[in-house]
Amino acid sequence: MTTHHTKLLILGSGAAGCTAAIYGARASLAPIMVHGMQPGGQLTITTDVENFPGFEHAVQGGWLMEQMEKQAANVGTTIIHDTIVKVDFSQRPFTCIGDNGDIYTGDAVVIATGASARWLGAPGEKKFQGFGVSACATCDGFFFRGKEVVVIGGGNSAVEEALYLTNHATKVTLIHRRDSLRAEKIGQDRLFKNPKVSVIWDSAVEEFIGTENPDNLTAVRIKNLKTGAVIDYKTDGAFVAIGHTPNTELFDGQITLDADKYIVTVPGFTKTNIPGVFAAGDVQDKIFRQAVTAAGTGCMAALEAEKFLAH
Ligand code: NDP
């Protein structure tokens, strides 16, 4: 068991965490960034990123995060592979405890723990996870080469996952609970133009159905929400892309969260209700949720922490 002390402790290593680390290190705060459960964050499970400024052509999400982390390390961040399991923000320095018992103390803390994929909670969903059900097309799409898959959801993630899956699958069916998508128009246009894609509107997946021993998804039970008709739609794979939940369980009761469990920050700042604790990226943002906005708020958090520490 080791105790690590730093002026600036950063929890999470996605775009927000890495940017806070870059700015914190350049302000001579010698930050420690604790990786968390998903090093590099959600960008590591996407493929093409073509809306992060600075690159003429699309770059890979995983590569972009590798670069961000290397940049943070090069300017003086200590990066530790650990997952925080307990925090105490009631006294100073703020204390966080890692999975292996290590203690991290910080004079200021930036929370950048991001958000995680949401599940439907329908029967069979958990049972067939890894056996046909997934929340990450870029992770698992390869396994559906030459097969038929469905994607559930109507946002940017669902559209991107569906388009990505056309690289592997022979047929991709998007199932959405309403009669229009909320995804950006450019994505919708690409989706509707793709001959491998079809859409089932106004429908909810009520159950994931498959074989036992070996467990394998074979169909999804779909209910048309307008007519009430129920069908079993044959499929080899189902990708759930219905949004995200902020990773704030650790902070519940310690810091002010909103009704959806996102960390509440002062408008226009990254300050939380605890002076010296800042929040950046998707953990406090349910509106924009972009890599570039996460990076932007990461920068703000480090600058605010620097000011806080100077006083
Ligand atoms: P969103 O919240 O935007 O969309 C979630 C979708 O899932 C909605 O269509 C919603 O339906 C549907 N949904 C939610 N709950 C259920 C449920 N229980 N049953 C059935 N359907 C459900 O999430 P995304 O993950 O798509 O995107 C999150 C954010 O990230 C957005 O701001 C998005 O713009 C951004 N993003 C940006 C990308 C990019 O710029 N390249 C790529 C991916 C995401 P309904 O529409 O009816 O509410």
Tab-separated table of N, CA and C in Angstrom, residues 42 115-119 135 152-158 182 240-246 262 289:
chain	number	residue	atom	x	y	z
A	42	GLN	N	-14.303	6.726	-23.485
A	42	GLN	CA	-15.210	6.218	-24.524
A	42	GLN	C	-14.648	6.321	-25.938
A	115	ALA	N	-18.884	8.702	-18.652
A	115	ALA	CA	-20.193	8.060	-18.624
A	115	ALA	C	-20.068	6.675	-19.262
A	116	SER	N	-21.031	5.816	-18.971
A	116	SER	CA	-21.010	4.444	-19.522
A	116	SER	C	-22.284	4.132	-20.288
A	117	ALA	N	-22.163	3.181	-21.191
A	117	ALA	CA	-23.307	2.773	-22.015
A	117	ALA	C	-24.475	2.315	-21.147
A	118	ARG	N	-25.675	2.634	-21.596
A	118	ARG	CA	-26.891	2.241	-20.892
A	118	ARG	C	-27.471	0.975	-21.537
A	119	TRP	N	-28.120	0.150	-20.715
A	119	TRP	CA	-28.746	-1.089	-21.215
A	119	TRP	C	-30.259	-0.972	-21.119
A	135	ALA	N	-22.819	-3.661	-26.440
A	135	ALA	CA	-23.072	-2.216	-26.468
A	135	ALA	C	-21.937	-1.511	-27.187
A	152	ILE	N	-30.188	-1.007	-31.606
A	152	ILE	CA	-31.342	-0.413	-30.935
A	152	ILE	C	-30.993	1.002	-30.492
A	153	GLY	N	-31.811	1.986	-30.905
A	153	GLY	CA	-31.567	3.381	-30.537
A	153	GLY	C	-31.760	4.284	-31.728
A	154	GLY	N	-31.810	5.596	-31.465
A	154	GLY	CA	-32.043	6.526	-32.562
A	154	GLY	C	-31.155	7.756	-32.502
A	155	GLY	N	-30.111	7.705	-31.681
A	155	GLY	CA	-29.194	8.845	-31.563
A	155	GLY	C	-27.961	8.685	-32.431
A	156	ASN	N	-26.995	9.571	-32.244
A	156	ASN	CA	-25.768	9.503	-33.043
A	156	ASN	C	-25.042	8.175	-32.859
A	157	SER	N	-25.038	7.680	-31.609
A	157	SER	CA	-24.332	6.416	-31.356
A	157	SER	C	-24.960	5.300	-32.169
A	158	ALA	N	-26.285	5.204	-32.144
A	158	ALA	CA	-26.973	4.121	-32.858
A	158	ALA	C	-26.669	4.197	-34.353
A	182	ARG	N	-32.986	11.022	-33.616
A	182	ARG	CA	-32.447	12.272	-33.082
A	182	ARG	C	-30.996	12.495	-33.529
A	240	VAL	N	-26.945	-2.576	-28.440
A	240	VAL	CA	-27.770	-1.628	-27.703
A	240	VAL	C	-27.029	-0.279	-27.688
A	241	ALA	N	-27.677	0.751	-28.237
A	241	ALA	CA	-27.026	2.073	-28.331
A	241	ALA	C	-28.029	3.150	-27.920
A	242	ILE	N	-28.414	3.104	-26.636
A	242	ILE	CA	-29.500	3.977	-26.169
A	242	ILE	C	-29.023	5.047	-25.189
A	243	GLY	N	-27.776	5.422	-25.293
A	243	GLY	CA	-27.294	6.503	-24.447
A	243	GLY	C	-26.421	6.019	-23.302
A	244	HIS	N	-26.184	6.918	-22.381
A	244	HIS	CA	-25.164	6.668	-21.359
A	244	HIS	C	-25.599	7.107	-19.969
A	245	THR	N	-24.932	6.555	-18.966
A	245	THR	CA	-25.159	6.939	-17.577
A	245	THR	C	-23.847	7.485	-17.027
A	246	PRO	N	-23.892	8.623	-16.328
A	246	PRO	CA	-22.636	9.177	-15.809
A	246	PRO	C	-22.021	8.270	-14.737
A	262	TYR	N	-25.807	13.280	-12.876
A	262	TYR	CA	-24.636	14.001	-13.401
A	262	TYR	C	-24.145	14.968	-12.312
A	289	ARG	N	-21.556	16.323	-24.815
A	289	ARG	CA	-20.926	14.991	-24.782
A	289	ARG	C	-19.994	14.717	-25.964
